[in-house]
mmCIF file of C-alpha atoms in Angstrom:
data_model
loop_
_atom_site.group_PDB
_atom_site.id
_atom_site.type_symbol
_atom_site.label_atom_id
_atom_site.label_comp_id
_atom_site.label_asym_id
_atom_site.label_seq_id
_atom_site.Cartn_x
_atom_site.Cartn_y
_atom_site.Cartn_z
ATOM 1 C CA GLY W 151 -109.030 42.467 100.268
ATOM 2 C CA GLU W 152 -105.386 43.357 101.140
ATOM 3 C CA GLY W 153 -102.351 41.300 102.058
ATOM 4 C CA ASN W 154 -103.940 37.885 101.426
ATOM 5 C CA GLU W 155 -102.035 34.853 100.221
ATOM 6 C CA ALA W 156 -103.248 31.618 98.671
ATOM 7 C CA SER W 157 -100.098 29.502 98.385
ATOM 8 C CA GLY W 158 -101.468 25.902 98.715
ATOM 9 C CA ILE W 159 -102.300 23.793 95.661
ATOM 10 C CA GLY W 160 -106.072 24.481 94.959
ATOM 11 C CA SER W 161 -106.256 26.966 97.786
ATOM 12 C CA SER W 162 -108.294 30.218 97.778
ATOM 13 C CA VAL W 163 -108.711 33.435 99.757
ATOM 14 C CA SER W 164 -111.947 35.320 99.213
ATOM 15 C CA GLY W 165 -111.649 38.754 100.542
ATOM 16 C CA GLY W 166 -110.612 40.160 103.967
ATOM 17 C CA ASP W 167 -107.140 41.332 104.975
ATOM 18 C CA GLY W 168 -103.982 39.443 106.031
ATOM 19 C CA ASN W 169 -105.399 36.035 105.364
ATOM 20 C CA GLU W 170 -103.446 32.934 104.306
ATOM 21 C CA ALA W 171 -104.487 29.710 102.792
ATOM 22 C CA SER W 172 -101.358 27.472 102.619
ATOM 23 C CA GLY W 173 -102.846 23.959 102.682
ATOM 24 C CA GLY W 174 -103.788 22.053 99.638
ATOM 25 C CA ARG W 175 -107.406 22.708 98.805
ATOM 26 C CA SER W 176 -107.672 25.058 101.850
ATOM 27 C CA ALA W 177 -109.704 28.245 101.844
ATOM 28 C CA VAL W 178 -110.111 31.411 103.870
ATOM 29 C CA ASN W 179 -113.420 33.247 103.166
ATOM 30 C CA GLY W 180 -113.098 36.809 104.504
ATOM 31 C CA GLY W 181 -112.153 38.004 107.907
ATOM 32 C CA TYR W 182 -108.726 39.209 109.194
ATOM 33 C CA TYR W 183 -105.384 37.439 109.756
ATOM 34 C CA ASN W 184 -106.943 34.018 109.511
ATOM 35 C CA GLU W 185 -104.907 30.925 108.434
ATOM 36 C CA ALA W 186 -105.948 27.655 106.840
ATOM 37 C CA SER W 187 -102.834 25.418 106.650
ATOM 38 C CA GLY W 188 -104.282 21.932 106.854
ATOM 39 C CA VAL W 189 -105.104 20.033 103.697
ATOM 40 C CA GLY W 190 -108.804 20.798 102.957
ATOM 41 C CA SER W 191 -108.964 23.166 105.904
ATOM 42 C CA ALA W 192 -111.142 26.323 105.977
ATOM 43 C CA VAL W 193 -111.721 29.450 107.998
ATOM 44 C CA ASN W 194 -114.895 31.284 107.344
ATOM 45 C CA GLY W 195 -114.480 34.906 108.526
ATOM 46 C CA GLY W 196 -113.478 36.133 111.923
ATOM 47 C CA TYR W 197 -110.153 37.311 113.168
ATOM 48 C CA ASN W 198 -106.987 35.529 114.036
ATOM 49 C CA ASN W 199 -108.397 32.071 113.525
ATOM 50 C CA THR W 200 -106.315 28.976 112.611
ATOM 51 C CA ALA W 201 -107.392 25.750 110.923
ATOM 52 C CA SER W 202 -104.191 23.629 110.813
ATOM 53 C CA ASN W 203 -105.091 19.995 110.280
ATOM 54 C CA TYR W 204 -106.670 17.890 107.647
ATOM 55 C CA ASP W 205 -110.286 18.907 106.902
ATOM 56 C CA SER W 206 -110.425 21.223 110.042
ATOM 57 C CA THR W 207 -112.759 24.324 110.105
ATOM 58 C CA VAL W 208 -113.196 27.547 112.052
ATOM 59 C CA ASN W 209 -116.369 29.388 111.443
ATOM 60 C CA ALA W 210 -115.995 33.021 112.587
ATOM 61 C CA GLY W 211 -115.128 34.229 116.066
ATOM 62 C CA TYR W 212 -111.512 35.222 116.992
ATOM 63 C CA ASN W 213 -108.506 33.574 118.362
ATOM 64 C CA ASN W 214 -109.899 30.084 117.680
ATOM 65 C CA LYS W 215 -107.836 27.196 116.764
ATOM 66 C CA ALA W 216 -108.925 23.954 115.090
ATOM 67 C CA SER W 217 -105.897 21.608 115.207
ATOM 68 C CA GLY W 218 -107.373 18.240 115.218
ATOM 69 C CA ALA W 219 -108.003 16.306 112.066
ATOM 70 C CA ARG W 220 -111.607 16.970 110.964
ATOM 71 C CA SER W 221 -112.092 19.264 114.120
ATOM 72 C CA ALA W 222 -114.384 22.459 114.083
ATOM 73 C CA VAL W 223 -114.700 25.614 116.134
ATOM 74 C CA ASN W 224 -117.905 27.411 115.399
ATOM 75 C CA GLY W 225 -117.514 30.987 116.613
ATOM 76 C CA GLY W 226 -116.677 32.286 120.043
ATOM 77 C CA TYR W 227 -113.401 33.322 121.563
ATOM 78 C CA ASN W 228 -110.183 31.597 122.426
ATOM 79 C CA ASN W 229 -111.599 28.161 121.757
ATOM 80 C CA ALA W 230 -109.434 25.153 120.723
ATOM 81 C CA ALA W 231 -110.584 21.904 119.118
ATOM 82 C CA SER W 232 -107.434 19.678 119.208
ATOM 83 C CA GLY W 233 -108.875 16.144 119.191
ATOM 84 C CA SER W 234 -109.560 14.384 115.985
ATOM 85 C CA ALA W 235 -113.242 15.021 115.000
ATOM 86 C CA SER W 236 -113.698 17.269 117.990
ATOM 87 C CA SER W 237 -115.741 20.481 118.059
ATOM 88 C CA VAL W 238 -116.375 23.602 120.062
ATOM 89 C CA SER W 239 -119.561 25.565 119.475
ATOM 90 C CA GLY W 240 -119.110 29.085 120.596
ATOM 91 C CA GLY W 241 -118.369 30.337 124.118
ATOM 92 C CA GLU W 242 -115.073 31.316 125.519
ATOM 93 C CA ILE W 243 -111.878 29.722 126.391
ATOM 94 C CA ASN W 244 -113.248 26.225 125.739
ATOM 95 C CA ALA W 245 -111.240 23.138 124.772
ATOM 96 C CA ALA W 246 -112.197 19.880 123.011
ATOM 97 C CA SER W 247 -109.075 17.677 123.239
ATOM 98 C CA GLY W 248 -110.487 14.168 123.196
ATOM 99 C CA ILE W 249 -111.204 12.140 120.004
ATOM 100 C CA GLY W 250 -114.715 13.036 119.003
ATOM 101 C CA SER W 251 -115.300 15.318 121.933
ATOM 102 C CA SER W 252 -117.382 18.401 121.954
ATOM 103 C CA VAL W 253 -118.167 21.470 123.972
ATOM 104 C CA SER W 254 -121.291 23.478 123.316
ATOM 105 C CA GLY W 255 -120.587 27.020 124.403
ATOM 106 C CA GLY W 256 -120.112 28.278 127.855
ATOM 107 C CA TYR W 257 -116.894 29.427 129.568
ATOM 108 C CA ASN W 258 -113.622 27.679 130.360
ATOM 109 C CA ASN W 259 -114.885 24.057 129.642
ATOM 110 C CA THR W 260 -112.759 21.150 128.631
ATOM 111 C CA ALA W 261 -113.844 17.858 127.050
ATOM 112 C CA LEU W 262 -111.367 15.250 127.316
#
């Protein structure tokens, strides 16, 4: 890859371009311009995704943000999982903001 940075303790970046793993034990596995800044966070591919809280994960897609602790976004576009243990599984412009909330695909949905 090119322009990648693994600056967190125990962090790793595996391929891709412009990726950054700055959280402790964080990982970015491929893709472009992804950032894993939470402790134990991970971004697995995709483009311009961010996993910023403890054990948060984004699996592919683009412009997705997992900002809740233990939150996850699984693909799609412009999705946000901001509640603790919340998840968004694909779709577009979906938000899971409540604790343990989830959105399973679709468009412009919000789970409070």
